[in-house]
Coordinates of C-alpha atoms in Angstrom, one line a residue:
M813 CA 0.2 0.0 0.0
K814 CA 3.1 2.0 0.6
K815 CA 3.9 1.8 -2.6
T816 CA 1.6 2.8 -4.1
V817 CA 0.6 6.2 -2.5
F818 CA 4.1 6.5 -3.5
F819 CA 3.3 6.2 -7.1
L820 CA 0.1 8.1 -7.0
S821 CA 1.5 11.2 -4.9
L822 CA 4.9 11.3 -7.2
A823 CA 2.2 11.3 -10.9
L824 CA 0.6 14.7 -9.0
L825 CA 3.6 16.1 -8.8
V826 CA 5.1 15.5 -11.8
F827 CA 1.6 16.4 -13.2
P828 CA 0.5 18.7 -11.5
Q829 CA -3.5 19.7 -12.6
T830 CA -7.1 20.6 -11.4
V831 CA -8.8 18.0 -10.1
K832 CA -11.7 17.2 -12.7
A833 CA -15.0 17.4 -11.5
D834 CA -16.9 14.4 -13.6
V835 CA -15.9 11.5 -10.8
T836 CA -17.8 8.0 -10.5
V837 CA -18.7 6.4 -7.4
S838 CA -19.3 3.1 -8.1
G839 CA -19.3 0.2 -5.4
Q840 CA -21.3 -2.9 -4.0
V841 CA -22.7 -4.1 -0.4
K842 CA -22.7 -8.3 -0.3
L843 CA -24.1 -11.0 1.8
F844 CA -22.5 -14.1 1.6
T845 CA -23.9 -17.1 3.8
S846 CA -23.2 -21.2 3.3
F847 CA -24.8 -24.2 4.1
F848 CA -23.7 -27.4 4.2
L849 CA -26.4 -30.3 3.5
K850 CA -25.0 -33.7 5.1
Q851 CA -22.9 -34.7 8.3
N852 CA -19.6 -35.1 7.4
D853 CA -17.8 -35.8 10.9
T854 CA -14.0 -36.9 9.1
G855 CA -13.2 -34.5 7.0
P856 CA -10.7 -33.8 5.5
Y857 CA -11.7 -30.0 4.8
F858 CA -14.8 -29.2 6.9
I859 CA -16.1 -31.0 9.9
H860 CA -20.0 -29.4 10.4
D861 CA -23.5 -30.9 11.4
S862 CA -26.2 -31.3 8.7
G863 CA -28.0 -28.3 8.2
E864 CA -24.9 -26.3 9.7
F865 CA -24.6 -22.3 8.4
A866 CA -22.6 -19.8 8.2
T867 CA -22.5 -16.0 7.6
K868 CA -19.6 -16.3 5.5
R869 CA -18.6 -13.1 4.6
I870 CA -20.3 -9.2 5.3
E871 CA -18.1 -7.0 2.4
T872 CA -18.3 -3.3 0.6
R873 CA -16.4 -2.5 -2.5
L874 CA -16.2 1.2 -3.1
R875 CA -14.2 2.5 -7.0
L876 CA -13.7 6.0 -7.4
S877 CA -12.5 7.0 -10.8
G878 CA -12.1 9.8 -12.7
F879 CA -9.7 12.1 -14.4
L880 CA -7.0 14.8 -13.5
S881 CA -6.5 16.3 -17.2
D882 CA -7.5 15.3 -20.2
Q883 CA -4.1 12.4 -20.0
I884 CA -4.2 11.7 -16.9
S885 CA -7.4 9.5 -15.3
Y886 CA -6.9 7.4 -11.3
A887 CA -8.8 5.1 -10.5
V888 CA -9.0 3.6 -6.4
R889 CA -10.7 0.6 -5.1
F890 CA -11.5 0.4 -1.1
D891 CA -12.5 -3.5 -0.5
S892 CA -14.0 -4.0 3.7
F893 CA -14.8 -7.6 5.4
S894 CA -17.3 -8.3 8.2
Q895 CA -16.3 -12.0 8.2
P896 CA -19.1 -13.5 11.6
D897 CA -18.3 -16.9 12.0
A898 CA -16.2 -17.0 9.2
L899 CA -14.4 -20.5 9.8
F900 CA -16.9 -24.0 10.4
S901 CA -14.2 -25.2 12.3
S902 CA -13.7 -24.0 15.9
D903 CA -9.7 -25.2 16.0
S904 CA -9.0 -24.0 12.5
F905 CA -6.1 -21.3 12.2
P906 CA -5.3 -18.6 13.2
E907 CA -6.2 -18.9 16.8
S908 CA -7.1 -15.0 16.6
S909 CA -8.1 -12.4 13.7
S910 CA -6.1 -9.2 13.5
L911 CA -7.6 -7.3 15.6
G912 CA -6.6 -9.6 18.9
A913 CA -10.0 -11.8 18.3
P914 CA -11.4 -14.7 18.8
T915 CA -11.3 -16.8 15.5
L916 CA -15.4 -17.0 15.9
A917 CA -16.3 -13.1 16.9
E918 CA -15.8 -10.9 14.1
P919 CA -12.5 -11.0 12.4
F920 CA -12.7 -7.7 10.1
D921 CA -10.5 -5.9 7.1
F922 CA -10.5 -3.1 5.4
F923 CA -7.6 -2.4 3.0
L924 CA -6.8 -0.6 -0.6
Y925 CA -7.9 -3.5 -3.4
E926 CA -6.5 -1.3 -6.1
G927 CA -5.1 2.4 -7.0
N928 CA -3.2 3.4 -9.9
I929 CA -2.6 6.7 -12.6
K930 CA -2.5 6.3 -16.0
I931 CA -1.7 8.6 -19.0
S932 CA -2.4 8.7 -22.1
D933 CA 0.7 9.8 -24.6
F934 CA 3.4 9.4 -22.1
L935 CA 7.0 10.7 -23.3
F936 CA 5.2 10.4 -26.8
H937 CA 1.6 10.0 -29.0
G938 CA 0.6 5.8 -28.5
L939 CA 2.6 5.5 -25.2
D940 CA -0.1 4.4 -22.3
F941 CA 1.2 4.3 -18.3
T942 CA 0.0 3.3 -15.3
L943 CA 1.4 3.5 -12.3
G944 CA 0.0 1.8 -8.7
K945 CA -2.0 -1.2 -7.8
Q946 CA -3.7 -2.7 -10.7
R947 CA -5.6 -6.2 -12.3
I948 CA -3.4 -6.7 -15.5
Q949 CA -5.5 -9.3 -17.2
W950 CA -4.2 -11.4 -19.8
G951 CA -5.7 -14.6 -21.6
T952 CA -8.9 -15.1 -23.8
A953 CA -10.5 -17.5 -21.7
D954 CA -13.4 -18.1 -18.9
M955 CA -11.9 -17.8 -15.4
V956 CA -9.7 -20.4 -16.2
N957 CA -7.2 -18.6 -17.3
V958 CA -3.5 -20.4 -18.5
V959 CA -1.3 -17.1 -19.9
D960 CA -2.5 -14.7 -16.6
N961 CA 0.1 -14.6 -14.3
L962 CA 0.6 -10.5 -13.5
N963 CA -2.0 -11.2 -11.3
P964 CA -2.4 -14.4 -8.6
V965 CA -5.0 -16.0 -8.0
D966 CA -7.2 -15.3 -4.0
F967 CA -6.3 -18.7 -2.8
A968 CA -7.8 -17.5 0.5
N969 CA -11.1 -17.7 -1.0
F970 CA -11.5 -20.0 -3.4
L971 CA -12.5 -22.9 -0.9
T972 CA -16.3 -20.5 0.2
F973 CA -17.2 -21.6 -3.3
D974 CA -18.4 -17.6 -4.0
P975 CA -18.9 -18.0 -7.6
D976 CA -17.4 -14.0 -7.7
Y977 CA -14.3 -15.5 -5.6
F978 CA -13.4 -19.1 -8.0
G979 CA -10.6 -17.8 -9.9
E980 CA -10.6 -14.4 -9.3
R981 CA -6.8 -12.3 -9.5
R982 CA -5.4 -9.9 -6.8
P983 CA -4.2 -6.3 -8.3
Q984 CA -0.8 -6.0 -7.7
T985 CA 1.9 -2.7 -7.5
A986 CA 3.5 -2.2 -11.2
L987 CA 4.9 0.1 -13.9
N988 CA 2.6 -0.7 -16.9
F989 CA 3.9 0.8 -20.6
E990 CA 1.2 0.2 -23.5
Y991 CA 2.1 1.5 -27.3
Y992 CA -0.1 1.4 -29.4
L993 CA 0.9 0.1 -33.5
S994 CA -2.2 0.9 -34.8
G995 CA -6.0 0.7 -33.5
F996 CA -5.6 -2.3 -32.7
T997 CA -2.1 -3.7 -32.2
K998 CA 0.3 -3.3 -29.7
I999 CA 3.3 -4.3 -27.7
Q1000 CA 3.4 -4.3 -23.9
F1001 CA 5.7 -4.0 -20.9
V1002 CA 4.7 -4.8 -17.3
W1003 CA 7.7 -4.0 -14.6
L1004 CA 6.2 -6.3 -11.1
L1005 CA 7.9 -4.5 -7.9
S1006 CA 7.4 -7.8 -5.8
R1007 CA 6.7 -11.1 -6.4
Q1008 CA 3.2 -12.3 -7.4
I1009 CA 2.0 -14.7 -3.9
S1010 CA -1.3 -15.6 -3.8
P1011 CA -3.3 -15.4 -0.5
L1012 CA -4.0 -18.4 1.6
P1013 CA -6.6 -20.0 3.3
A1014 CA -7.2 -19.7 6.7
D1015 CA -6.1 -23.8 6.9
F1016 CA -3.0 -23.9 4.4
S1017 CA -1.3 -25.5 7.1
G1018 CA -4.1 -28.9 7.9
L1019 CA -4.7 -28.4 3.8
V1020 CA -0.9 -29.0 3.2
T1021 CA -0.3 -32.0 5.9
G1022 CA -3.2 -33.9 5.4
G1023 CA -4.4 -33.1 8.9
L1024 CA -1.2 -34.5 10.5
T1025 CA -1.6 -32.6 13.9
S1026 CA 2.6 -33.6 14.4
S1027 CA 3.2 -32.0 11.6
S1028 CA 4.6 -27.9 10.6
I1029 CA 5.6 -26.0 7.7
R1030 CA 7.5 -23.6 6.7
I1031 CA 7.0 -21.5 3.9
E1032 CA 9.5 -19.4 2.5
T1033 CA 9.9 -16.1 1.1
E1034 CA 12.9 -14.1 -0.6
N1035 CA 14.1 -9.9 0.3
K1036 CA 11.9 -7.2 -1.6
L1037 CA 15.1 -6.9 -3.8
L1038 CA 15.9 -5.2 -7.6
R1039 CA 16.5 -8.8 -8.6
N1040 CA 13.4 -10.2 -7.0
T1041 CA 11.1 -8.5 -9.3
N1042 CA 9.4 -9.5 -12.0
F1043 CA 8.7 -8.4 -15.7
A1044 CA 6.4 -9.3 -18.8
F1045 CA 5.8 -8.8 -22.3
R1046 CA 2.6 -8.7 -24.5
F1047 CA 2.2 -8.3 -28.3
A1048 CA -1.2 -8.3 -28.9
T1049 CA -3.5 -7.5 -32.6
V1050 CA -5.8 -9.1 -35.0
L1051 CA -5.7 -11.3 -37.8
L1052 CA -8.6 -12.7 -40.0
N1053 CA -10.8 -11.1 -37.3
T1054 CA -9.3 -13.6 -34.8
D1055 CA -7.3 -11.7 -31.4
I1056 CA -4.7 -12.6 -31.1
G1057 CA -1.6 -12.6 -28.3
V1058 CA 2.0 -13.7 -27.5
S1059 CA 3.2 -13.1 -24.2
Y1060 CA 6.3 -13.7 -22.0
Y1061 CA 6.7 -14.0 -18.2
K1062 CA 9.5 -14.1 -16.1
G1063 CA 8.8 -14.3 -12.3
N1064 CA 7.8 -16.9 -10.1
Y1065 CA 5.3 -19.7 -9.2
N1066 CA 2.0 -17.5 -7.1
L1067 CA 1.1 -20.8 -4.9
P1068 CA 4.2 -22.2 -2.6
M1069 CA 5.7 -25.8 -3.9
L1070 CA 6.7 -28.0 -1.3
Y1071 CA 10.5 -29.3 -1.9
G1072 CA 11.1 -30.6 1.1
V1073 CA 10.9 -33.3 4.5
T1074 CA 12.9 -33.4 7.7
P1075 CA 12.0 -35.1 10.5
V1076 CA 12.5 -32.9 13.0
G1077 CA 10.5 -35.5 16.5
P1078 CA 10.5 -38.7 17.2
A1079 CA 6.5 -38.0 15.0
E1080 CA 6.7 -34.9 13.8
L1081 CA 7.7 -33.7 10.1
E1082 CA 8.8 -30.5 8.9
F1083 CA 7.8 -29.7 5.1
S1084 CA 9.8 -26.8 3.7
Y1085 CA 7.9 -24.7 1.0
T1086 CA 9.6 -22.1 -1.4
Y1087 CA 8.4 -19.7 -4.5
P1088 CA 10.4 -21.5 -7.4
Q1089 CA 10.7 -18.9 -10.3
Q1090 CA 9.6 -19.7 -13.3
Q1091 CA 9.4 -18.2 -17.4
V1092 CA 6.2 -18.6 -19.6
L1093 CA 5.7 -18.5 -23.1
G1094 CA 1.8 -17.6 -23.7
L1095 CA 0.2 -17.9 -26.3
D1096 CA -4.1 -16.9 -26.5
V1097 CA -6.7 -16.2 -29.0
A1098 CA -10.0 -15.5 -29.8
G1099 CA -12.5 -15.2 -32.6
E1100 CA -16.0 -16.2 -33.4
V1101 CA -16.6 -18.8 -36.4
L1102 CA -21.3 -18.8 -37.5
S1103 CA -22.1 -17.2 -34.4
A1104 CA -20.4 -19.3 -32.4
G1105 CA -17.4 -17.6 -30.0
F1106 CA -13.6 -19.3 -29.8
W1107 CA -10.4 -19.0 -27.3
A1108 CA -7.7 -21.0 -26.7
E1109 CA -4.6 -20.6 -24.8
L1110 CA -1.4 -22.7 -24.5
A1111 CA 1.2 -21.9 -21.7
Y1112 CA 5.2 -23.5 -22.0
I1113 CA 6.3 -23.0 -18.1
I1114 CA 9.8 -23.6 -17.7
P1115 CA 10.5 -23.8 -14.3
E1116 CA 13.9 -23.0 -12.3
D1117 CA 16.0 -26.3 -12.3
M1118 CA 16.1 -26.5 -8.0
D1119 CA 16.8 -29.8 -6.1
A1120 CA 14.1 -31.2 -3.2
F1121 CA 15.2 -33.8 -0.9
A1122 CA 13.6 -35.4 1.8
Y1123 CA 15.0 -38.0 4.6
I1124 CA 14.8 -41.6 3.6
S1125 CA 14.6 -44.0 6.6
F1126 CA 16.4 -47.9 6.6
P1127 CA 15.0 -50.1 8.2
G1128 CA 16.1 -53.1 11.0
N1129 CA 18.1 -50.0 12.8
E1130 CA 17.5 -48.6 15.9
P1131 CA 17.6 -45.8 16.8
P1132 CA 16.8 -45.3 12.4
Y1133 CA 19.1 -44.4 9.7
L1134 CA 18.6 -41.2 7.7
V1135 CA 19.3 -40.8 4.9
K1136 CA 19.1 -36.9 2.6
E1137 CA 18.3 -37.5 -0.3
T1138 CA 18.1 -34.8 -3.4
F1139 CA 16.5 -34.6 -6.6
P1140 CA 15.0 -32.4 -8.6
L1141 CA 11.6 -30.9 -8.0
F1142 CA 10.7 -30.8 -11.6
E1143 CA 10.2 -33.2 -14.8
G1144 CA 10.9 -30.0 -16.7
P1145 CA 9.5 -27.9 -19.0
Y1146 CA 5.5 -28.8 -19.5
F1147 CA 1.8 -27.5 -21.3
K1148 CA -0.9 -25.8 -19.6
Y1149 CA -4.0 -24.9 -22.2
V1150 CA -7.2 -24.6 -22.2
L1151 CA -9.8 -24.1 -25.4
G1152 CA -13.5 -23.4 -25.3
L1153 CA -16.7 -22.7 -26.9
D1154 CA -19.6 -20.2 -26.4
Y1155 CA -22.7 -19.0 -28.2
T1156 CA -25.5 -16.7 -27.3
A1157 CA -29.3 -18.2 -29.0
D1158 CA -30.3 -15.1 -31.4
I1159 CA -34.1 -16.9 -31.1
G1160 CA -35.7 -14.2 -28.8
T1161 CA -35.2 -16.2 -25.6
G1162 CA -31.9 -15.4 -23.0
I1163 CA -29.8 -18.7 -23.9
Y1164 CA -26.3 -18.7 -23.8
L1165 CA -24.2 -21.8 -23.6
N1166 CA -19.9 -22.0 -22.6
A1167 CA -18.0 -25.2 -22.1
Q1168 CA -14.1 -25.6 -21.9
Y1169 CA -11.3 -27.7 -21.7
L1170 CA -8.8 -27.0 -19.4
H1171 CA -5.2 -29.1 -18.7
G1172 CA -3.5 -27.9 -15.4
F1173 CA -5.2 -26.5 -13.0
F1174 CA -4.2 -23.4 -10.8
D1175 CA -2.1 -25.1 -8.5
E1176 CA -1.3 -28.5 -10.6
A1177 CA 2.4 -28.6 -11.9
D1178 CA 4.3 -30.8 -13.2
Y1179 CA 6.8 -32.9 -11.0
S1180 CA 10.1 -35.3 -12.2
G1181 CA 9.6 -39.1 -10.8
T1182 CA 11.0 -39.3 -7.9
A1183 CA 9.3 -36.2 -6.2
E1184 CA 5.9 -37.9 -7.4
S1185 CA 6.7 -41.0 -5.1
L1186 CA 8.4 -39.0 -1.7
F1187 CA 6.3 -36.5 -1.2
G1188 CA 2.9 -38.4 -2.5
F1189 CA 2.2 -36.2 -5.6
N1190 CA -0.2 -37.1 -7.5
K1191 CA -3.3 -36.2 -9.9
G1192 CA -6.2 -35.1 -8.0
M1193 CA -4.8 -33.5 -5.5
F1194 CA -4.6 -29.9 -3.8
F1195 CA -1.1 -28.8 -5.2
G1196 CA -0.3 -31.8 -7.3
E1197 CA 0.3 -33.2 -11.1
L1198 CA -1.7 -32.1 -13.7
Q1199 CA -4.9 -33.0 -15.2
D1200 CA -7.3 -32.8 -17.4
F1201 CA -11.1 -30.9 -16.6
I1202 CA -14.8 -30.1 -18.5
M1203 CA -16.3 -27.2 -17.5
A1204 CA -19.9 -25.9 -19.0
S1205 CA -22.3 -24.1 -18.0
A1206 CA -25.7 -23.1 -19.6
E1207 CA -27.4 -19.7 -18.8
Y1208 CA -31.4 -18.7 -19.3
S1209 CA -32.6 -15.3 -18.6
M1210 CA -36.2 -14.6 -18.8
L1211 CA -38.3 -11.7 -17.6
R1212 CA -36.8 -9.9 -19.1
E1213 CA -33.7 -11.4 -18.3
N1214 CA -34.5 -10.3 -14.5
L1215 CA -34.3 -13.6 -13.8
K1216 CA -31.6 -15.7 -14.5
I1217 CA -31.0 -20.1 -14.4
E1218 CA -27.8 -21.2 -14.3
L1219 CA -27.0 -24.9 -14.3
G1220 CA -22.7 -25.4 -14.4
G1221 CA -20.6 -28.4 -13.4
I1222 CA -17.0 -29.4 -13.6
V1223 CA -15.5 -33.0 -14.8
E1224 CA -12.3 -33.8 -13.6
F1225 CA -10.2 -37.0 -14.9
G1226 CA -8.2 -37.9 -12.4
D1227 CA -5.9 -40.9 -12.0
Q1228 CA -8.0 -43.7 -13.3
E1229 CA -11.4 -41.8 -11.0
S1230 CA -13.1 -38.6 -11.4
A1231 CA -15.5 -36.4 -10.1
F1232 CA -18.4 -34.5 -11.0
S1233 CA -19.3 -31.2 -10.1
F1234 CA -22.4 -29.5 -10.6
M1235 CA -23.2 -25.9 -9.4
P1236 CA -26.2 -24.5 -10.5
S1237 CA -27.6 -21.4 -9.6
L1238 CA -30.7 -19.1 -9.4
E1239 CA -30.4 -14.9 -9.5
Y1240 CA -32.9 -12.7 -9.5
K1241 CA -33.0 -8.6 -10.2
I1242 CA -35.4 -7.1 -7.5
K1243 CA -34.2 -3.7 -8.9
D1244 CA -31.9 -2.3 -11.3
F1245 CA -29.0 -2.3 -8.5
V1246 CA -30.4 -5.2 -6.4
S1247 CA -30.6 -9.2 -6.4
V1248 CA -30.6 -11.9 -4.5
K1249 CA -28.9 -14.8 -6.3
A1250 CA -29.2 -19.0 -4.5
G1251 CA -27.0 -21.7 -5.3
G1252 CA -24.7 -25.0 -4.7
F1253 CA -22.0 -27.2 -5.0
I1254 CA -23.3 -30.4 -5.4
V1255 CA -20.6 -33.6 -5.7
S1256 CA -20.7 -37.1 -6.9
G1257 CA -18.0 -39.9 -8.0
S1258 CA -15.1 -40.6 -6.5
E1259 CA -13.8 -39.1 -3.6
T1260 CA -10.3 -40.1 -4.2
N1261 CA -7.5 -38.9 -6.6
T1262 CA -9.8 -36.0 -7.5
K1263 CA -9.5 -32.5 -6.3
F1264 CA -13.4 -31.9 -5.4
G1265 CA -14.2 -35.7 -5.0
P1266 CA -13.7 -35.6 -1.6
F1267 CA -16.8 -32.6 -0.8
K1268 CA -18.9 -34.9 -1.4
N1269 CA -19.2 -35.7 1.8
D1270 CA -20.1 -31.8 2.5
N1271 CA -22.8 -30.3 -0.1
I1272 CA -22.9 -26.7 -0.3
L1273 CA -25.8 -24.5 -0.6
F1274 CA -24.6 -20.6 -0.9
F1275 CA -27.3 -17.1 -0.6
A1276 CA -26.3 -14.1 -1.8
F1277 CA -27.9 -10.4 -1.8
K1278 CA -25.8 -7.9 -3.7
T1279 CA -27.0 -4.6 -3.6
D1280 CA -24.9 -2.1 -6.5
F1281 CA -24.6 1.3 -6.9

C-alpha cells in the first residue's frame, strides 16, 4: 500500500493539474452465507453437522475513478470485509484475527484493493503508462486462464465456493507501459515490483499436511530486492478477425511449492515450501465462427532447475538410520492449455452456452518421478500433478432478463478416477441495483484421486444478497 501511495503522489507532483469534477463513484454491498446439506465427521476440509450454516462474508466495495486532466485518469478501490463465524471449525488456524479477536468473533479487514494513475500519450503519442496497484488481465479464457500470470489467484477465498471468487485474481503494484502501433495492435511491457504471491486459506497447514497434527510447515520468501522483481512482455494484434496475443513472463509461482520434508521429532515432520521461479511463454487467441465464439490459451512453462530433498530411513536400525536424498523437484518444461466455445441463441430467448477443456489447474505442476514418489504428488489433489477438466454451463434469462437460471458443472479426470461437481444457481434482479442469488456446489464420483471429490461429504448451498451502486 505504501508503494501505491508513493506512486500516486509522484504522479501528482510530476503532472500537477486541476482535478476535474467528473468523478465516478461505484461499488457493491454483499452478504454471502453457506449451508451444509450433509453431516461430515471426518473432513478432510470441513467438520460440520447437517444443516449447519455460517455467514461467510459481509463485504463492501467502493470504487472511485475520474480524470485529473485530459490525459491523466485514476482509479481507486477500497474493500472491507466482515466475517462473523467465518470458519466452520473451532480449532481452525489462525486462533485470533488481526485485531486480536477470537476466531469465531468477528474479524474485520479494510484495505486498498486497487489504486493507480494512467497517463495517456506518456512521453510520446501512442504510449500509455499506468502505475500503481492494478489488475492486468491477459488471456481469453473464461476464469481459468493459463497465461494470466501477472495477478495471483485469491486462493484464500477459493474454498468458500462463492462464484465471485472462483478464479479471482488480486491486483499487483506494477509499472505498465502500453504502446499502440495502431488501433488494434500494441506492445506491452510490465514491471512488477515484487513477487506475485497468492493469499492462502486460513487452514493452509491442515490442507497441505493432510491434517497431520504433529507436522509443521515452513514457507520461505525472498527479500524485497531489485533482483527479485518480475517483468513481462506481450504483443497483441488482430489477424483474420481473430484476436491474437503472444506473451512472456519471468517471475515466480504464485503458490508455495513443497520442496523438502525433514523429521524433527519421533513423530513430527517439517514441510518446507518456497516460491520457485518460472518463465512462461504464452499464446492466446479468440474469435468467432458461425455465430459461435471460440478461444484458446497455451502456456509453455519453464520452471527453475531446483533441487528438493527428503530423508530416507533404512529399516532394521535402532534408532532408524536416515539419509538425506536430493532430487529435481520438476520434470522439466511442460504445457498448460485451455480450449473453449460459447454460443448465444438468437431466437428471441436469453440462452447462453459455454464449455471449456482445461489441462492444468492453477495449483498444479509437472513434478519429477522422485518427487511424486517421495512427496506423494499425484493427479486429483491440491498442489498435485497436472490433470484434465471439462467445464460447462448453460444460462437462461427470462422476465426481461431479471431472472437468470444457470446450470454449470466441472468434470475432472484423475488417475483412473473422476468426479463431477454440479453448480446450479438462480439469480433474480429485484431492482436495477438489487439482486439475490442462490446456488449450490454438489459433488458426486470418487472421493479419492480427485480434487473436488472429497467435497461430496459436504454438499454446499449458498445465498447471496447484492446491492450495486
